[in-house]
Coordinates of C-alpha atoms and ligand atoms in Angstrom, one line a residue:
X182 CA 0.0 0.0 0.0
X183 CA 1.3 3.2 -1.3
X184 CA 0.4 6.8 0.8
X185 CA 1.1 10.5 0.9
X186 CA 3.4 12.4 2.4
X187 CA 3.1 16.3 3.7
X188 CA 6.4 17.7 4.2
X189 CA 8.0 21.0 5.1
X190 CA 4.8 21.4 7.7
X191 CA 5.3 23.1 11.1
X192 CA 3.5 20.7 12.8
X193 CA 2.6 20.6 16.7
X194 CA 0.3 18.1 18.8
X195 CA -0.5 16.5 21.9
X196 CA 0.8 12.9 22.9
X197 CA -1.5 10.5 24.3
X198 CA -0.8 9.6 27.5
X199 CA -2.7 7.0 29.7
X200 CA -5.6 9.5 31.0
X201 CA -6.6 13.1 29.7
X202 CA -3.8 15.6 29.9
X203 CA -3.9 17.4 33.4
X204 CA -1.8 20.2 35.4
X205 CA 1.3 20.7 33.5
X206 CA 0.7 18.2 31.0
X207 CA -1.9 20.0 29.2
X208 CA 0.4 22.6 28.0
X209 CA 2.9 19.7 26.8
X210 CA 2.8 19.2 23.1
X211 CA 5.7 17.7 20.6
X212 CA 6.6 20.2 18.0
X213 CA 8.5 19.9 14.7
X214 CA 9.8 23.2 12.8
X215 CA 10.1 21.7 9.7
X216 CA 7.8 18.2 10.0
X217 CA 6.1 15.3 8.1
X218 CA 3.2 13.4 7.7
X219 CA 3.0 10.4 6.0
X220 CA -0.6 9.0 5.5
X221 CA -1.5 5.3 4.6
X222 CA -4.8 4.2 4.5
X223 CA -6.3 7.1 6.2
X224 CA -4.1 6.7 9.0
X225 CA -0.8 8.6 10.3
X226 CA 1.5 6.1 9.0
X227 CA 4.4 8.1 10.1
X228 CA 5.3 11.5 11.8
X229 CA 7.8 13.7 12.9
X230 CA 10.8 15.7 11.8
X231 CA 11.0 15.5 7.8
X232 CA 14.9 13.9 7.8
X233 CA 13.7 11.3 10.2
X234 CA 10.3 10.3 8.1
X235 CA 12.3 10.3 5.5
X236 CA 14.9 8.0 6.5
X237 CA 12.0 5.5 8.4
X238 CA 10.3 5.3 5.1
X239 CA 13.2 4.8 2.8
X240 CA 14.3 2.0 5.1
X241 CA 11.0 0.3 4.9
X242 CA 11.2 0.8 1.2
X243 CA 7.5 2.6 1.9
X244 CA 5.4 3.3 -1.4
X245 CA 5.4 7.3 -1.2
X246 CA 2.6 7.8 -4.1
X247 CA 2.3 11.5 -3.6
X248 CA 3.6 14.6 -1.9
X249 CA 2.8 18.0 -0.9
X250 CA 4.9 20.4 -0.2
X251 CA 3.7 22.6 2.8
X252 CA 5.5 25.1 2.1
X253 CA 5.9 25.6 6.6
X254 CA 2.1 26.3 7.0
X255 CA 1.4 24.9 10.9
X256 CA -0.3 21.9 11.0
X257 CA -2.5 20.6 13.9
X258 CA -4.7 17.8 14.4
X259 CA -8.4 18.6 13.2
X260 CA -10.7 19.8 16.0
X261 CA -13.0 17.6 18.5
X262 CA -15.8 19.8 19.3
X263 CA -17.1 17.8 22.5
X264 CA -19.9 19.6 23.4
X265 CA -22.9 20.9 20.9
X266 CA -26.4 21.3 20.6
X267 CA -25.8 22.0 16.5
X268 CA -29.3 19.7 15.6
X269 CA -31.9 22.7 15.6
X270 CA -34.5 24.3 13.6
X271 CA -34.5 27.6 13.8
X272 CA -32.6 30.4 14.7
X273 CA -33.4 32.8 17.6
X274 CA -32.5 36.2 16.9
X275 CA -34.9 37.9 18.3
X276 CA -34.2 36.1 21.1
X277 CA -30.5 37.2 21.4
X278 CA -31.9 40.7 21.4
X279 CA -34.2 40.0 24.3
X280 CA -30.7 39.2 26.3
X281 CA -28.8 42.2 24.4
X282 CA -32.0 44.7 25.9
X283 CA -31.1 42.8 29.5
X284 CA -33.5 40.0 30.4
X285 CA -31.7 37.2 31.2
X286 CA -31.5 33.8 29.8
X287 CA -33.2 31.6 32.4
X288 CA -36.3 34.9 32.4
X289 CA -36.8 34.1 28.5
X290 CA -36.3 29.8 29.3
X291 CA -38.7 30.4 32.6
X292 CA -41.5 32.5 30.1
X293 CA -41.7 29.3 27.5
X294 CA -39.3 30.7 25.2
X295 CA -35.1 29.7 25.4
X296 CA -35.0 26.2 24.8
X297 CA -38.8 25.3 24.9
X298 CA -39.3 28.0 21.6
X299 CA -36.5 25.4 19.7
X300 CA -38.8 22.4 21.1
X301 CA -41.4 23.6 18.8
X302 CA -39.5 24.4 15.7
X303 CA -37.9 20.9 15.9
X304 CA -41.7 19.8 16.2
X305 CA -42.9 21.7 13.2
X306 CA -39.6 20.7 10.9
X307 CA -39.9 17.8 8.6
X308 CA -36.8 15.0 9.8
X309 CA -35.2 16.2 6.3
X310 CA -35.5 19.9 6.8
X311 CA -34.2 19.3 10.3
X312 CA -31.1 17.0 8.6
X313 CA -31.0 20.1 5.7
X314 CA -30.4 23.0 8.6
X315 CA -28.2 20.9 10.4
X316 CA -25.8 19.6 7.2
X317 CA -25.2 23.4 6.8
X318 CA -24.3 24.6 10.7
X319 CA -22.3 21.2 10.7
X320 CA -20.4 21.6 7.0
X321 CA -19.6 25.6 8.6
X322 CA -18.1 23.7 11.8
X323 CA -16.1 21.4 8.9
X324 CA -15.2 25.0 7.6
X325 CA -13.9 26.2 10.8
X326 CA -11.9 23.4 11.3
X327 CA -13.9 21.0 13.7
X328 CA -13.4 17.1 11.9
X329 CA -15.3 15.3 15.1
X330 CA -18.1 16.7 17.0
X331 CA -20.2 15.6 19.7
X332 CA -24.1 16.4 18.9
X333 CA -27.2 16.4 21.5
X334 CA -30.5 16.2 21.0
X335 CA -32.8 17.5 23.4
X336 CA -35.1 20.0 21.5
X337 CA -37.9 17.1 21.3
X338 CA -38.3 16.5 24.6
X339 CA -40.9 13.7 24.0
X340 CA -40.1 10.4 23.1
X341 CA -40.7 10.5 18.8
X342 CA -39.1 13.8 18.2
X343 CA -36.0 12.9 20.4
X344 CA -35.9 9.4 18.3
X345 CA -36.2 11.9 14.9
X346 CA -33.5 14.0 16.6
X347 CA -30.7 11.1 16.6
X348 CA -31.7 9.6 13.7
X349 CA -30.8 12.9 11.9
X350 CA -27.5 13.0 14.2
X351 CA -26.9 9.7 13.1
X352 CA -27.5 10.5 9.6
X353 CA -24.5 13.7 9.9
X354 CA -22.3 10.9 10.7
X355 CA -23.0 8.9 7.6
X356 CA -23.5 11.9 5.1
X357 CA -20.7 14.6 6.1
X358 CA -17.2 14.0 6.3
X359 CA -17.4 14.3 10.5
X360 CA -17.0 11.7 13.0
X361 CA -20.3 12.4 14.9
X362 CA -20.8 11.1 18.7
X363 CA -24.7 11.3 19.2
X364 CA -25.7 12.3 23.2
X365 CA -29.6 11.9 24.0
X366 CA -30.6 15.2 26.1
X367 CA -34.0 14.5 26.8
X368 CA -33.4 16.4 30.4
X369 CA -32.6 19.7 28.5
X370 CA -35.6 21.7 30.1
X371 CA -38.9 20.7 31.7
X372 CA -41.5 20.7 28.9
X373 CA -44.2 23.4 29.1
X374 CA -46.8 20.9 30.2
X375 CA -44.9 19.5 33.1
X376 CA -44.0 23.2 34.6
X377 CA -44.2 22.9 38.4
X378 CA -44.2 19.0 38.3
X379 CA -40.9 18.1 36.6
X380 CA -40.1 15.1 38.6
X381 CA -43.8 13.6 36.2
X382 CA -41.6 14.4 33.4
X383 CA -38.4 13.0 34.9
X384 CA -40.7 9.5 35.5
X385 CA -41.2 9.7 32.0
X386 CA -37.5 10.5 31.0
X387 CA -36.5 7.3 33.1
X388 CA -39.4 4.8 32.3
X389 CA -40.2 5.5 28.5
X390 CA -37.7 7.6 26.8
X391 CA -34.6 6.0 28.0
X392 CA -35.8 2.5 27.3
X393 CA -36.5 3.7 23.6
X394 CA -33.5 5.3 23.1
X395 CA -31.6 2.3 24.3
X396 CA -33.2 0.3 21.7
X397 CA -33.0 2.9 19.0
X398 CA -29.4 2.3 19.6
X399 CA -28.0 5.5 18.2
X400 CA -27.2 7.5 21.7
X401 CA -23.5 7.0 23.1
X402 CA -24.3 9.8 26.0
X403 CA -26.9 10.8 28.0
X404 CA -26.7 14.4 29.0
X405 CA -28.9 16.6 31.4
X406 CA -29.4 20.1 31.9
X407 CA -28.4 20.9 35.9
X408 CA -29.1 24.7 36.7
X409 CA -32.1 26.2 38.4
X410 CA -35.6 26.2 37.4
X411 CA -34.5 23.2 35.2
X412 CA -32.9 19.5 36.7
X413 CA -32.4 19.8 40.2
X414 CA -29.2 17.7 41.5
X415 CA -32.0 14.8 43.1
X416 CA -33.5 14.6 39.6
X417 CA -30.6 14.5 37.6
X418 CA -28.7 12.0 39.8
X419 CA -31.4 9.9 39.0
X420 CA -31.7 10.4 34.8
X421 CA -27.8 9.8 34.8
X422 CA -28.3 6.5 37.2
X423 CA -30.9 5.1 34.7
X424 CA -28.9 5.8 31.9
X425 CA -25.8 4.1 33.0
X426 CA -27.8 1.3 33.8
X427 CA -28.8 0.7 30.4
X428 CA -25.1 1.1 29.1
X429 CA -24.8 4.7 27.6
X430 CA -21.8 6.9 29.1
X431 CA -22.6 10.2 31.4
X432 CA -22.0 14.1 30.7
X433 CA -23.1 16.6 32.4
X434 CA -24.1 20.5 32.3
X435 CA -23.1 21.8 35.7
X436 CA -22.9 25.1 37.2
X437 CA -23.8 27.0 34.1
X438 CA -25.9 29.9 34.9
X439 CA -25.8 29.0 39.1
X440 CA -23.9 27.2 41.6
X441 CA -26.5 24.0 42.1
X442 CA -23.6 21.6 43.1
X443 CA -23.5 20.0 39.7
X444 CA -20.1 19.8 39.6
X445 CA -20.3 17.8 43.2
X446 CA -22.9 15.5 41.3
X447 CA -20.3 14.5 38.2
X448 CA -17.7 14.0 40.4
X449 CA -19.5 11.2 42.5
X450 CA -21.2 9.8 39.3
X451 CA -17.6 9.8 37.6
X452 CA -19.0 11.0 34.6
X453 CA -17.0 11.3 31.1
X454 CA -17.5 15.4 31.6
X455 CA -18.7 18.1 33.2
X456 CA -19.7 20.7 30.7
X457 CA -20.0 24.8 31.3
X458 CA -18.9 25.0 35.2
X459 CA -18.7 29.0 34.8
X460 CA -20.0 28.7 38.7
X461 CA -18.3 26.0 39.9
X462 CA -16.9 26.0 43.5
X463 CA -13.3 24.9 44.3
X464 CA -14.3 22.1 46.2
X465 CA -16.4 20.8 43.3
X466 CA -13.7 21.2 41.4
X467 CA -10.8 19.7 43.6
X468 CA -13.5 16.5 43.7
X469 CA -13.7 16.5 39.7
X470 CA -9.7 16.3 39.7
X471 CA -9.7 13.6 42.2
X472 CA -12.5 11.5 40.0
X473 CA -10.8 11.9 36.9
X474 CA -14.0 14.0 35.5
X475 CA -12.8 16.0 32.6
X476 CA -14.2 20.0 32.5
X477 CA -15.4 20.6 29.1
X478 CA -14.8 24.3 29.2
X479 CA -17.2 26.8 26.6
X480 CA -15.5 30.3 26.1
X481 CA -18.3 31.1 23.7
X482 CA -21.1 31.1 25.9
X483 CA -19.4 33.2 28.3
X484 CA -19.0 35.5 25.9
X485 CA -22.4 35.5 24.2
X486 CA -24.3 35.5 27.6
X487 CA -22.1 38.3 28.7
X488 CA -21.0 36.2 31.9
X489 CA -17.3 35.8 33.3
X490 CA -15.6 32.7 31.8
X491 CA -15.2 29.3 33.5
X492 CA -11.7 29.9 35.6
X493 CA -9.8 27.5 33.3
X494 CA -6.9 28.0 34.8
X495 CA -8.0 27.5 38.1
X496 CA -9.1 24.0 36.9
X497 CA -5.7 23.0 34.9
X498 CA -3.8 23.9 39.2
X499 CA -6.2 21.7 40.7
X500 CA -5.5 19.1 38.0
X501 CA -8.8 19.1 36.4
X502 CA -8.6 18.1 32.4
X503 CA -9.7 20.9 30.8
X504 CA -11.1 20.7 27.0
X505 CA -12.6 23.6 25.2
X506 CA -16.1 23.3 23.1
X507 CA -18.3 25.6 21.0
X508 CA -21.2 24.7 22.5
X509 CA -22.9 25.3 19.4
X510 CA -27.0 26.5 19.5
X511 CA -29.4 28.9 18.7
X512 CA -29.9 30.3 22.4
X513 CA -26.8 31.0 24.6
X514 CA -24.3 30.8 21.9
X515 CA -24.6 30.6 18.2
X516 CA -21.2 30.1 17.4
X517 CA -19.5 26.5 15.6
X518 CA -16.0 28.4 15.3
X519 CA -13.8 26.5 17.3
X520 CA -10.7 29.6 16.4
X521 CA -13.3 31.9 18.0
X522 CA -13.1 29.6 20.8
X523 CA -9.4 28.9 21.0
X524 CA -8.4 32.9 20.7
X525 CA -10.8 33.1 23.9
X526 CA -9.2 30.4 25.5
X527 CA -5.7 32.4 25.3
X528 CA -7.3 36.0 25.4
X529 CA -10.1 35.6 28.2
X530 CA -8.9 32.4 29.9
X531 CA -5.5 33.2 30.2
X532 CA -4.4 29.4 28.8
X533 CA -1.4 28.9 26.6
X534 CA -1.7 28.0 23.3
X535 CA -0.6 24.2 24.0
X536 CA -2.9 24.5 26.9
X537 CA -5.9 25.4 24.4
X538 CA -4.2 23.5 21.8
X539 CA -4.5 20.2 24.0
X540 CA -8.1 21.4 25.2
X541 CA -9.6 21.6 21.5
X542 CA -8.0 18.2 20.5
X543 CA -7.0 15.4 22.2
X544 CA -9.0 16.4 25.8
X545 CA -11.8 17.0 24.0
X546 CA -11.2 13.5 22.2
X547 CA -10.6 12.2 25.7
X548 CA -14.3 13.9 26.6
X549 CA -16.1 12.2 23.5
X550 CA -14.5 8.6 24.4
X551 CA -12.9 8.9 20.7
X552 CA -8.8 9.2 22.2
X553 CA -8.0 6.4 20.5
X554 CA -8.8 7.3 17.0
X555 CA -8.5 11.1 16.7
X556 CA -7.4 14.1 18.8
X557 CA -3.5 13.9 18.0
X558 CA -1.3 13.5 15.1
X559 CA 0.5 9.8 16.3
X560 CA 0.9 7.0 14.3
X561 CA -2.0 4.4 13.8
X562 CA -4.8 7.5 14.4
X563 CA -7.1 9.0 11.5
X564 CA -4.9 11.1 9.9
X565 CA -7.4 14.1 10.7
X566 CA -5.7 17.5 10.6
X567 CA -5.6 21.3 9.2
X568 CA -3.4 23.9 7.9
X569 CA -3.2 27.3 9.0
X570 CA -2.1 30.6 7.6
X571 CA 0.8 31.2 9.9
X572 CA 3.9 29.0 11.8
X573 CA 2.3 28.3 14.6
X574 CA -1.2 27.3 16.3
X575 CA -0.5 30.2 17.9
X576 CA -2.3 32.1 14.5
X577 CA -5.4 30.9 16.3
X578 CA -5.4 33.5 19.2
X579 CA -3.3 36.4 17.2
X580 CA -5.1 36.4 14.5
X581 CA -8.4 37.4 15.7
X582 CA -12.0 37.9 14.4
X583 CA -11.0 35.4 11.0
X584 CA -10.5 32.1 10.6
X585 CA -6.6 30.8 10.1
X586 CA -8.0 27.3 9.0
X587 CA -6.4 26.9 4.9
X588 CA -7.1 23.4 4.6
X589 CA -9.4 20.8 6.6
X590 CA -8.4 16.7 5.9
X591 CA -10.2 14.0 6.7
X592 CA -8.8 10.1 7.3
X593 CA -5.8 12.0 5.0
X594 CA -8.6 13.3 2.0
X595 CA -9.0 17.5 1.8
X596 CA -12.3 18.2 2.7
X597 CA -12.6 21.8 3.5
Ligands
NIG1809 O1 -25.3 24.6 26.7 N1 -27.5 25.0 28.8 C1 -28.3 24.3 28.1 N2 -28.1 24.1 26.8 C2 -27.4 25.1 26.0 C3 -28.3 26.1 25.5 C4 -29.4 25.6 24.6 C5 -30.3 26.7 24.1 O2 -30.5 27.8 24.6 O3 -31.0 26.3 23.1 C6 -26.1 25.5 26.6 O4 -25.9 26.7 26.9
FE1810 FE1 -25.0 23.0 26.2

């Protein structure tokens, strides 16, 4: 079997190690000035500095069918967007005024618009129109970079529209060029008929949905919404319980909005991730670091809700995993850019670019159960990465407000 090689590329990555990179190890990232990548089959077949490639494939007498000169553009491995909620039917813009005139998000959510007003534009969307709207936010993400992304549903809320909701996640795997990792969020708000009785619609969650969604068989996660006037800490305790029972892996959004202990609750239920945690408490997060919980960190939302960011590097000196997200939707953060988010990262959070580097690849890999395959540039992964316009993934954070993503590849195939 013959393969290509990419040479003269300035490439930088994270190494796997045995868990997700934490403290000092998530700025630590192997670097090569002048680099190569040879791809066989998809997969990194060989990388490192270019003399050295060289020399390993000349003494294995390897096929090189093709090469491309990279004439020193940066290369990274392709981002893992681990947290999303990019499966929606309509926009709310009206709604981001609503915010910009100073109600709050949790006022619009608490009134029956927020979240609930997707519910019913998922209801009223055909499963092709909702697959159309989505292909197009997903294929932008593609654009931006982002070659794996993690998608929840949870703008059905009853048991068909959930079901229509990860069959058209599914589907994103199968028609875009993505690796998609499908989470069921059926606890993503109380529906308007169960307001003021949410643990009725939490019996329902556990006894009917769950049990379909197990034998749809789409659903690797099962996420739920922790934060006041939604999923209470009891209620979502028990949600994640079921859910592990049946076999599907845990997330959880904790301490977004309010400090409800949520980070507490993914600490003692071990889950994959805790997702948001702009309100976390230290002891929270000293528990998460002791339980291995990874924080999946979303720069984005701070910014389009206006609030101050998750203390990132608060997390990375307690030894808490950090990877960064989009978080992706139409309510608190319309945004698939994962540059946007990485210049925050450096900007707002104060991380170093390995820090974010690590955060937007092979944590967030880590986050979506997916280390193995993607989220660094090491032989025997999917060759998934991008070049930038500049030396250095540090282009992501200097040069602000555009995108510094040239070229988007795929299992070693240009796609973007
Ligand atoms: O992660 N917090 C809950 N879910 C999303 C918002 C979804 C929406 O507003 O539609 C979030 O911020
Ligand atoms: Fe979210």
């Amino acid at each position: 079997m013959g393969g290509k090689l990419f040479y003269n590329a300035a490439i930088t990555t994270p190494l796997m190690g045995g868990a997700p990179a934490a403290g000092a190890a998530q700025g630590r990232v192997a670097s090569w000035e002048k680099g190569a990548l040879f791809v066989e089959g998809g997969l990194v077949a060989a990388v490192g500095g270019e003399a050295e490639v060289r020399a390993a494939l000349a003494a294995k007498d390897a096929e090189i069918e093709e090469e491309r000169d990279c004439e020193g553009a940066a290369m990274i491995p392709g981002f893992v967007d681990p947290h999303t909620h990019i499966c929606f039917a309509a926009r709310r813009e009206k709604e981001f005024t609503m915010r910009l005139q100073g109600k709050t998000y949790l006022e619009i959510l608490g009134a029956g618009g927020g979240i609930l007003s997707s519910v019913n534009a998922v209801k009223a969307a055909s499963e092709e129109e909702l697959f159309e709207t989505t292909r197009e936010n997903v294929l932008s993400a593609l654009n931006f970079g982002t070659t794996t992304m993690e998608v929840k549903s949870g703008y059905g809320l009853d048991t068909a529209e959930e079901l229509k909701m990860l069959r058209v996640i599914a589907r994103l795997g199968e028609e875009t060029p993505l690796d998609i990792v499908p989470t069921f969020m059926g606890a993503h708000a109380v529906p308007a008929e169960y307001k003021g009785r949410a643990d009725d619609f939490v019996d329902i969650l556990v006894d009917e949905m769950l049990p379909a969604v197990k034998k749809q068989g789409i659903a690797r996660y099962c996420d739920v919404f922790c934060e006041t006037g939604v999923y209470t800490v009891p209620q979502s305790r028990r949600i994640l319980e079921a859910a592990r029972k049946l076999g599907m892996k845990l997330r959880i959004h904790a301490d977004e909005v309010d400090d409800t202990q949520g980070a507490g609750l993914a600490a003692e239920l071990r889950v994959a991730s805790a997702e948001h945690l702009l309100a976390a408490n230290e002891k929270n997060l000293k528990a998460m670091a002791a339980a291995g919980v990874i924080a999946d960190v979303l720069p984005a939302t701070a910014y389009s809700l206006r609030k101050p960011y998750a203390d990132a590097r608060r997390m990375i000196e307690l030894g808490v995993p950090v990877a960064l997200a989009s978080d992706c939707n139409p309510g608190s953060c319309f945004c698939e850019s994962m540059p946007f988010v990485f210049g925050l990262a450096v900007m707002n959070m104060n991380m170093t670019v390995e820090e974010a580097l690590t955060g937007c690849t092979l944590n967030a890999a880590w986050a979506v159960g997916l280390q193995d395959k993607v989220g660094s540039l090491e032989t025997g992964k999917q060759a998934d990465f991008l070049l930038l316009d500049g030396d250095s993934p540090t282009i992501l954070a200097y040069h602000a407000g555009v995108s510094p993503v040239m070229e988007v590849y795929k299992k070693g195939v240009y796609v973007a």
